[in-house]
mmCIF file of N, CA, C and O in Angstrom:
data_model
loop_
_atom_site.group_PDB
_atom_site.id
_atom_site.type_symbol
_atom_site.label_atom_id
_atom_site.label_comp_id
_atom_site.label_asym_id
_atom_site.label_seq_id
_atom_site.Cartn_x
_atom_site.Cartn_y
_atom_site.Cartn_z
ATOM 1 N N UNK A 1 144.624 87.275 166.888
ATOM 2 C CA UNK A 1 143.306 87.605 166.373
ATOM 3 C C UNK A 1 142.592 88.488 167.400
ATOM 4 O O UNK A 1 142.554 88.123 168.575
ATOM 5 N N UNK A 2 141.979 89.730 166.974
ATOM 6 C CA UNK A 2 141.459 90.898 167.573
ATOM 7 C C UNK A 2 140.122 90.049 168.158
ATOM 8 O O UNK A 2 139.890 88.994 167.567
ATOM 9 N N UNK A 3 139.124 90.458 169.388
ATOM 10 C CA UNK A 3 137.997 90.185 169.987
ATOM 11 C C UNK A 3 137.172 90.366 168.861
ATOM 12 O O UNK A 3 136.727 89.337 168.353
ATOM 13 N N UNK A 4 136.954 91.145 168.499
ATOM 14 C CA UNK A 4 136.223 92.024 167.047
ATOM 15 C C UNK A 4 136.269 90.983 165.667
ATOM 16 O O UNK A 4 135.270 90.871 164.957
ATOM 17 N N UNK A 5 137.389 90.328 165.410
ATOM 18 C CA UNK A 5 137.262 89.056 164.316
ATOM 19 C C UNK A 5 136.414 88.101 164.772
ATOM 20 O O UNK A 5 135.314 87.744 164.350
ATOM 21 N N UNK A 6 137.159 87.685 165.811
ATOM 22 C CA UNK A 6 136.459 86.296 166.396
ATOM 23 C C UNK A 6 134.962 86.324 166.577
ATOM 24 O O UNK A 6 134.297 85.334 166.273
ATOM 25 N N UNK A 7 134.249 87.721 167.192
ATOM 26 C CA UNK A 7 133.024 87.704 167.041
ATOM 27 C C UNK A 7 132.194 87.617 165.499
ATOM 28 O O UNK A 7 131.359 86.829 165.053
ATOM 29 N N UNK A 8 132.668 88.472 165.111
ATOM 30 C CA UNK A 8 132.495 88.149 163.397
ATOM 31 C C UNK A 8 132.640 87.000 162.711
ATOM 32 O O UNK A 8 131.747 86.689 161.923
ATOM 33 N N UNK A 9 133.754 86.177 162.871
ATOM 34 C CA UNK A 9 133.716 84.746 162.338
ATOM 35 C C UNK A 9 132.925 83.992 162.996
ATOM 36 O O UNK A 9 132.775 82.947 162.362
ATOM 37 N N UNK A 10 132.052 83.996 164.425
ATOM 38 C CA UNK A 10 131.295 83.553 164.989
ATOM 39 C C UNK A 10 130.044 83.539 163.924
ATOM 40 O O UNK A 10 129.786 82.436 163.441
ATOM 41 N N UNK A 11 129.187 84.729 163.481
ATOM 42 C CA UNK A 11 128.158 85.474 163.361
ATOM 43 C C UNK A 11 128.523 85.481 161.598
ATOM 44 O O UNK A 11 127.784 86.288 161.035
ATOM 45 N N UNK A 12 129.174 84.998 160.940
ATOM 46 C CA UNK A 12 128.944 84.924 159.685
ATOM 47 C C UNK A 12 128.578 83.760 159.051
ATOM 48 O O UNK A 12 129.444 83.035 158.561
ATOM 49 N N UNK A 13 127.392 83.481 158.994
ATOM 50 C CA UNK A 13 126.850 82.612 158.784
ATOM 51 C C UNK A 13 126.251 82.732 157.280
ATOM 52 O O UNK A 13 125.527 83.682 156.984
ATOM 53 N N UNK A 14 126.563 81.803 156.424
ATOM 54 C CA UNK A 14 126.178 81.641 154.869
ATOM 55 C C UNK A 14 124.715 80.986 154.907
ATOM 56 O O UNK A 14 124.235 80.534 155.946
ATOM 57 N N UNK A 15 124.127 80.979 153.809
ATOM 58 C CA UNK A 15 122.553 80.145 153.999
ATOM 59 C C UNK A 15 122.959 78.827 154.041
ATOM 60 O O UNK A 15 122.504 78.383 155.095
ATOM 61 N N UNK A 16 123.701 77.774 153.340
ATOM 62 C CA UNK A 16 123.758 76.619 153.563
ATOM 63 C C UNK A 16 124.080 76.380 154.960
ATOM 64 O O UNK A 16 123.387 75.511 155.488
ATOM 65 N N UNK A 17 125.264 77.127 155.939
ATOM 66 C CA UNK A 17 125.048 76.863 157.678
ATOM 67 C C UNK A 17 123.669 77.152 158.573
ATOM 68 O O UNK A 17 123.414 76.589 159.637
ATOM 69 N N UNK A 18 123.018 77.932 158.058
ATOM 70 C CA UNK A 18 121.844 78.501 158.193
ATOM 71 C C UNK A 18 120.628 77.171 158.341
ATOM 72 O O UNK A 18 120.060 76.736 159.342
ATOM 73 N N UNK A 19 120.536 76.793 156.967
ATOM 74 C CA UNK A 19 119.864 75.856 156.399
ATOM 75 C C UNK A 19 119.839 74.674 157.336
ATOM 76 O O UNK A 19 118.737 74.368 157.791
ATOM 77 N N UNK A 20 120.945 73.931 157.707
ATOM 78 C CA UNK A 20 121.884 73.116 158.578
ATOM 79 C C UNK A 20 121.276 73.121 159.865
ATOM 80 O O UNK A 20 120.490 72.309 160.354
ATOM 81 N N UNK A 21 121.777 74.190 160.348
ATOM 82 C CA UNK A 21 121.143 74.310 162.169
ATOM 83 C C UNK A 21 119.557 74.503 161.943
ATOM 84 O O UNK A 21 118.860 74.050 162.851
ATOM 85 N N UNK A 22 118.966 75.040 160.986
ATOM 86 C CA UNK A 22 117.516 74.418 161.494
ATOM 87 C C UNK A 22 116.836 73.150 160.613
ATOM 88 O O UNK A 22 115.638 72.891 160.495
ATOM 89 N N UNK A 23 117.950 72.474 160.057
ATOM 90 C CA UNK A 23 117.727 71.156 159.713
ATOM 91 C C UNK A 23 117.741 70.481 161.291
ATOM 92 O O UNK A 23 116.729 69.931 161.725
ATOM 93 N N UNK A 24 119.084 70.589 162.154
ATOM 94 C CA UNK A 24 119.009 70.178 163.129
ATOM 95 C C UNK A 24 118.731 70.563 164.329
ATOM 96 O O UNK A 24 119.262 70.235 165.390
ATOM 97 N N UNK A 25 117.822 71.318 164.108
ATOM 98 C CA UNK A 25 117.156 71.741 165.351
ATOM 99 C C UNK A 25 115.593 71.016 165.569
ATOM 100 O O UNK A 25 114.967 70.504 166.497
ATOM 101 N N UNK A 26 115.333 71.376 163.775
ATOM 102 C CA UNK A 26 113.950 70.455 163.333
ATOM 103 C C UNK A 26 114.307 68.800 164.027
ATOM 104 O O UNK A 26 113.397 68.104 164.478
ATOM 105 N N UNK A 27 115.364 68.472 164.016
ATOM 106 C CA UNK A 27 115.464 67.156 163.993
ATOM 107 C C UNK A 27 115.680 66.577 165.299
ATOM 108 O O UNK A 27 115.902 65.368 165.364
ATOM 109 N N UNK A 28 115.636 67.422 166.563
ATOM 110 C CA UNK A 28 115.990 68.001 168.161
ATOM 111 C C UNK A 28 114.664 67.793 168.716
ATOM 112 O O UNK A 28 114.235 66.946 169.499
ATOM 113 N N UNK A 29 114.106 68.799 168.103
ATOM 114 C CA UNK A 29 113.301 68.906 168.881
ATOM 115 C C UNK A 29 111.959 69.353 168.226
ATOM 116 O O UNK A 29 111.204 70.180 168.737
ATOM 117 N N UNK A 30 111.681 68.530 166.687
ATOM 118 C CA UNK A 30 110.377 68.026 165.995
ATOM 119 C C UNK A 30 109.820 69.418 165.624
ATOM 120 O O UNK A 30 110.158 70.534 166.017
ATOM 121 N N UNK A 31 109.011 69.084 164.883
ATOM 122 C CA UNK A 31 108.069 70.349 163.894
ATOM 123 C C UNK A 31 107.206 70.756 165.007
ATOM 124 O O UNK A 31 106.906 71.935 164.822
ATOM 125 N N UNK A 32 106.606 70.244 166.221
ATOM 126 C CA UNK A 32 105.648 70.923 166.693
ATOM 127 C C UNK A 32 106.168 71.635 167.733
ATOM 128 O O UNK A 32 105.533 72.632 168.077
ATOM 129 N N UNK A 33 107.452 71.285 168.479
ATOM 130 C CA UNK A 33 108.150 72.090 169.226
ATOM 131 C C UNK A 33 108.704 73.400 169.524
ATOM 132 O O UNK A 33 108.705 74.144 170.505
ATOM 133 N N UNK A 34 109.405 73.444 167.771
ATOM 134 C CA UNK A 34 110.005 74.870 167.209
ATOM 135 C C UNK A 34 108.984 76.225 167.327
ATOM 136 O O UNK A 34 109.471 77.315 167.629
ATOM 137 N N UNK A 35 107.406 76.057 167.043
ATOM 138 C CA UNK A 35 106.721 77.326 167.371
ATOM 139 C C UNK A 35 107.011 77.807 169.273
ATOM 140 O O UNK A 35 107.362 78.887 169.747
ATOM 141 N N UNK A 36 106.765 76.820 169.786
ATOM 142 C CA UNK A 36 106.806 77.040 171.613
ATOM 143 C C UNK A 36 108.217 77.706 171.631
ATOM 144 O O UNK A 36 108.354 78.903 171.888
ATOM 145 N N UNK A 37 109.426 76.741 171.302
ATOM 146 C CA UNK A 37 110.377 77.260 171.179
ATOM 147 C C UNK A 37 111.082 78.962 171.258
ATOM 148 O O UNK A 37 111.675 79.692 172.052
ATOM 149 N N UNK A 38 110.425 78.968 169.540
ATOM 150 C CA UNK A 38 110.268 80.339 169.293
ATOM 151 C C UNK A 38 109.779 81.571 170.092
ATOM 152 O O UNK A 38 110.418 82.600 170.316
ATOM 153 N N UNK A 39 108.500 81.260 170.484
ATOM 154 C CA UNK A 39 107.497 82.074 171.069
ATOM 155 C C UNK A 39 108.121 81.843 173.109
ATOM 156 O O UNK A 39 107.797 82.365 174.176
ATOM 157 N N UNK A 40 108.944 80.962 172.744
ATOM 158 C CA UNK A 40 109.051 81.312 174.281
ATOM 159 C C UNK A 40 110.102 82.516 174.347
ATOM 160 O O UNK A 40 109.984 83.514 175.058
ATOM 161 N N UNK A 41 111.295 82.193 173.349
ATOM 162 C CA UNK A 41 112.849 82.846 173.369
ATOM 163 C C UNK A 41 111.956 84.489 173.038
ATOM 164 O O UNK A 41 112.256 85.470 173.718
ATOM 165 N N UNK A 42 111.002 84.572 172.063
ATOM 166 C CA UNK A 42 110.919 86.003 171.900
ATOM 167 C C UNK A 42 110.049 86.627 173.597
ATOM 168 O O UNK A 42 110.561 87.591 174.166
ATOM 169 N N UNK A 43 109.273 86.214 173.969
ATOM 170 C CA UNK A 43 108.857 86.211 174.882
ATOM 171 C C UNK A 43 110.162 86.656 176.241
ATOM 172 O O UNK A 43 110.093 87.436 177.191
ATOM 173 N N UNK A 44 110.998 85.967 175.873
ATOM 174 C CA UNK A 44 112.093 86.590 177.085
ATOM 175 C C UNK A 44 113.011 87.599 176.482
ATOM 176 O O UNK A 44 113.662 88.420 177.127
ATOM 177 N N UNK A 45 113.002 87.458 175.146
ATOM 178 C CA UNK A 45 113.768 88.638 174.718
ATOM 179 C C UNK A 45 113.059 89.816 175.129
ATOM 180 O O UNK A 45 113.425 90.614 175.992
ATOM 181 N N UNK A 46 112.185 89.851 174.552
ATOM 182 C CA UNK A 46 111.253 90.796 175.042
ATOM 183 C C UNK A 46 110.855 91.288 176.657
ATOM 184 O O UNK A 46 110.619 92.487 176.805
ATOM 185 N N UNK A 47 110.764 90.233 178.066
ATOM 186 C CA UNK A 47 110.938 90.618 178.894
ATOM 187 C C UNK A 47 112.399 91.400 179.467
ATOM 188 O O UNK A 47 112.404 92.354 180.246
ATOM 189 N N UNK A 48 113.652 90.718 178.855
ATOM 190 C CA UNK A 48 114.556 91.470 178.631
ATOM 191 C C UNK A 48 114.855 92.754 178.511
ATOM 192 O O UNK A 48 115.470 93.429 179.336
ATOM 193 N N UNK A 49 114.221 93.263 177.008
ATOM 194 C CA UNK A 49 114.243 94.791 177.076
ATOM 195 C C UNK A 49 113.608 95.573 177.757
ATOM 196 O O UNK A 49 113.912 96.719 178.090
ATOM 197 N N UNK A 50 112.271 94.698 178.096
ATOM 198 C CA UNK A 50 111.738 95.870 179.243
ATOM 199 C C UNK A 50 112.118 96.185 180.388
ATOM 200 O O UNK A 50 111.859 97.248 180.952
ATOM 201 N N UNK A 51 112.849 95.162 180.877
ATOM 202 C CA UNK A 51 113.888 95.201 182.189
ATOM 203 C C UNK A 51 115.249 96.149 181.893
ATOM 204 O O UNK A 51 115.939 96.520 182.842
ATOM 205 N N UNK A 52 115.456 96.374 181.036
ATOM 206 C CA UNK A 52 117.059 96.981 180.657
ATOM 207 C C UNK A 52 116.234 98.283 180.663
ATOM 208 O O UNK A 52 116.677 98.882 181.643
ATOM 209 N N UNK A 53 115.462 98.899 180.212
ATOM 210 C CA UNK A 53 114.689 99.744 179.832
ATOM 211 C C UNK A 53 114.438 100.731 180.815
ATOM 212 O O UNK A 53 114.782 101.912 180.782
ATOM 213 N N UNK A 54 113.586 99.923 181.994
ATOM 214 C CA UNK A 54 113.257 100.272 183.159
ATOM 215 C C UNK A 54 114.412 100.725 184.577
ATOM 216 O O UNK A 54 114.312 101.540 185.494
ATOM 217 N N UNK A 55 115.518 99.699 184.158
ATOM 218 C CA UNK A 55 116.678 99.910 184.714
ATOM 219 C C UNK A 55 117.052 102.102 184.480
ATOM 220 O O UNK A 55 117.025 103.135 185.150
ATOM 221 N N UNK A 56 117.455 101.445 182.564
ATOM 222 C CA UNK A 56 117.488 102.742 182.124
ATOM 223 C C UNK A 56 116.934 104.190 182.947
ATOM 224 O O UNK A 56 117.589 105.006 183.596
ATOM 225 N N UNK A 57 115.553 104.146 182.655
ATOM 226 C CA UNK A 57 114.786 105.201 183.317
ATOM 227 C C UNK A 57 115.331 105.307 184.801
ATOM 228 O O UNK A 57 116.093 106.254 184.993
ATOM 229 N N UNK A 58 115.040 104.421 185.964
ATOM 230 C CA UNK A 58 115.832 104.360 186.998
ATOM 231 C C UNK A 58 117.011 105.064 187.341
ATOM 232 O O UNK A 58 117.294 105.752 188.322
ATOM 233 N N UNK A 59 117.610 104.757 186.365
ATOM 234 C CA UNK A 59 119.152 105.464 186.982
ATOM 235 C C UNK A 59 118.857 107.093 185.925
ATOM 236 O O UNK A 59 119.550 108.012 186.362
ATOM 237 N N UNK A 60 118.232 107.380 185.051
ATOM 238 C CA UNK A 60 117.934 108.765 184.664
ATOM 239 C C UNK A 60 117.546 109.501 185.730
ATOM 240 O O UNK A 60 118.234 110.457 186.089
ATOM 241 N N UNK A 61 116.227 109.107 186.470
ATOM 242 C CA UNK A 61 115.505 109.662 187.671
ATOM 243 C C UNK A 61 116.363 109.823 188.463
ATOM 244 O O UNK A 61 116.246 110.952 188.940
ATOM 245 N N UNK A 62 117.520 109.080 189.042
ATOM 246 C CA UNK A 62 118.355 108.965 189.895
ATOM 247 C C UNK A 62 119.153 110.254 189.737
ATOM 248 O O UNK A 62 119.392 111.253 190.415
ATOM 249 N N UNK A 63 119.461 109.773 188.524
ATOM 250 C CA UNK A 63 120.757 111.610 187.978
ATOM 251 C C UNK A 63 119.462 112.681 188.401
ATOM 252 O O UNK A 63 119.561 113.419 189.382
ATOM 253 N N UNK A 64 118.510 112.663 187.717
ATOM 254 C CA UNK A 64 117.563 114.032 188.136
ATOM 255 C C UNK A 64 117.807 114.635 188.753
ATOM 256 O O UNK A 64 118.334 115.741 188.634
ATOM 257 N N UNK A 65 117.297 113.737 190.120
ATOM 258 C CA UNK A 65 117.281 113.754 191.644
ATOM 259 C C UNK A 65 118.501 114.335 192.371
ATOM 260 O O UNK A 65 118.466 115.185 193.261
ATOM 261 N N UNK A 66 119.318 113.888 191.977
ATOM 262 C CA UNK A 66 120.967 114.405 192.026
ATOM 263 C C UNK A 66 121.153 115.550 191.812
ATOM 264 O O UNK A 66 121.405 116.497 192.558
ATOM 265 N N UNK A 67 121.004 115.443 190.584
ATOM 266 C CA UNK A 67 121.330 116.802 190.030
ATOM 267 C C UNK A 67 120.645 118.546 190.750
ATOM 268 O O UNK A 67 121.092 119.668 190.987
ATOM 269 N N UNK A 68 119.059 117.639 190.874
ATOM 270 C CA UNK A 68 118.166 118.376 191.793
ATOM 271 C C UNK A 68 118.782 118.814 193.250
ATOM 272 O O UNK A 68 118.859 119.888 193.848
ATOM 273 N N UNK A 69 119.006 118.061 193.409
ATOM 274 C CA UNK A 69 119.463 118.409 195.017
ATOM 275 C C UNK A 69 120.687 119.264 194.742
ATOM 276 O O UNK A 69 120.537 120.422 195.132
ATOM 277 N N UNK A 70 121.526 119.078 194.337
ATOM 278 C CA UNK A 70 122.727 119.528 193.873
ATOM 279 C C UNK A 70 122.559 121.573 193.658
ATOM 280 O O UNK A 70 122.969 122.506 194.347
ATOM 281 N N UNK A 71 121.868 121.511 192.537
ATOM 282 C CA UNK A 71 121.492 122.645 192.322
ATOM 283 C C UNK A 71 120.584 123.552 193.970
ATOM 284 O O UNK A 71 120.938 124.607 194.497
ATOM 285 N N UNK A 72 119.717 122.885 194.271
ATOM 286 C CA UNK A 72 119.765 123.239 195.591
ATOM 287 C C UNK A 72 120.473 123.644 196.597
ATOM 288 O O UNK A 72 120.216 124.571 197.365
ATOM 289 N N UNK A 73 121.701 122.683 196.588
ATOM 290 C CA UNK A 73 122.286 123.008 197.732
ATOM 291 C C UNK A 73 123.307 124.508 197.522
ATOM 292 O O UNK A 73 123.609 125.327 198.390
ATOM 293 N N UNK A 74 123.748 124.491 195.797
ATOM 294 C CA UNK A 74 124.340 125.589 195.544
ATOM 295 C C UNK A 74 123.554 126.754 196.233
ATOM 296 O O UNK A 74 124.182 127.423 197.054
ATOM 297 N N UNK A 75 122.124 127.095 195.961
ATOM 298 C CA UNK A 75 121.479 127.859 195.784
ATOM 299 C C UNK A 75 121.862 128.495 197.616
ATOM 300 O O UNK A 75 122.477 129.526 197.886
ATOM 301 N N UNK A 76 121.389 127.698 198.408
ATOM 302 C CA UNK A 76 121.378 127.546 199.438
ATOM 303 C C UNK A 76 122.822 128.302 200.190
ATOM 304 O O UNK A 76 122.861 129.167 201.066
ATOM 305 N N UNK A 77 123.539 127.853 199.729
ATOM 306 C CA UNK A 77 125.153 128.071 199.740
ATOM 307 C C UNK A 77 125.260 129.915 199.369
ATOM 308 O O UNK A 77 125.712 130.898 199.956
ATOM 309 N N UNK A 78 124.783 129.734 198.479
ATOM 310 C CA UNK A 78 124.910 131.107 197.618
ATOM 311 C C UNK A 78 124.451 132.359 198.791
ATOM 312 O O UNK A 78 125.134 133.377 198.907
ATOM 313 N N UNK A 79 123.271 132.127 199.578
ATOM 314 C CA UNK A 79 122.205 132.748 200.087
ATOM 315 C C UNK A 79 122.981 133.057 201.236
ATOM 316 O O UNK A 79 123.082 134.235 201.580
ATOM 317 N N UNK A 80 123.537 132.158 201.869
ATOM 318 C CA UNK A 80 124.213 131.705 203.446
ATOM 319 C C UNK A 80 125.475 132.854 203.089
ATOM 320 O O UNK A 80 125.598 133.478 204.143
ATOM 321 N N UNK A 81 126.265 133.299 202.285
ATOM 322 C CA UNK A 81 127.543 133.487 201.812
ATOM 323 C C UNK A 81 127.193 135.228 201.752
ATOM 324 O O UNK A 81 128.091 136.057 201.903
ATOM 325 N N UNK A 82 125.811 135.593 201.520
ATOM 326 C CA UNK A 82 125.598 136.720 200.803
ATOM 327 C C UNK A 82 124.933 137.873 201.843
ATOM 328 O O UNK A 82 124.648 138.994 201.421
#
């Protein structure tokens, strides 16, 4: 079995399994819990992307910078040669 099935048979979930896990989740950890719950997990999802995000930009600036200098030093090179 390919990585690619197994994730899929993971993640296919019908409404009656659906139904199920937040029967027993309700039943875990009570009706007044599940909002905190919720609001905490989106709350880090969300700090999440802004961290991946920021990473992102980071290493863009980084290439810039690179690239910047780079082109420089050709230039430089070019001048010295001529």
């Amino acid at each position: 079995m390919y990585d690619n099935e197994i994730v899929y048979a993971v993640f296919n979930l019908g409404p009656m399994e659906i139904i199920l896990i937040v029967f027993v989740l309700l039943l875990l950890f009570g009706a007044k819990r599940l909002p905190d719950l919720a609001k905490g997990l989106g709350q880090g999802i969300r700090e999440f992307k802004g961290a991946v995000d920021g990473a992102k930009k980071e290493l863009e600036d980084v290439g810039d910078t690179v690239t910047r200098e780079e082109k420089t030093e050709v230039k430089t090179e070019s001048k010295k040669s001529a």
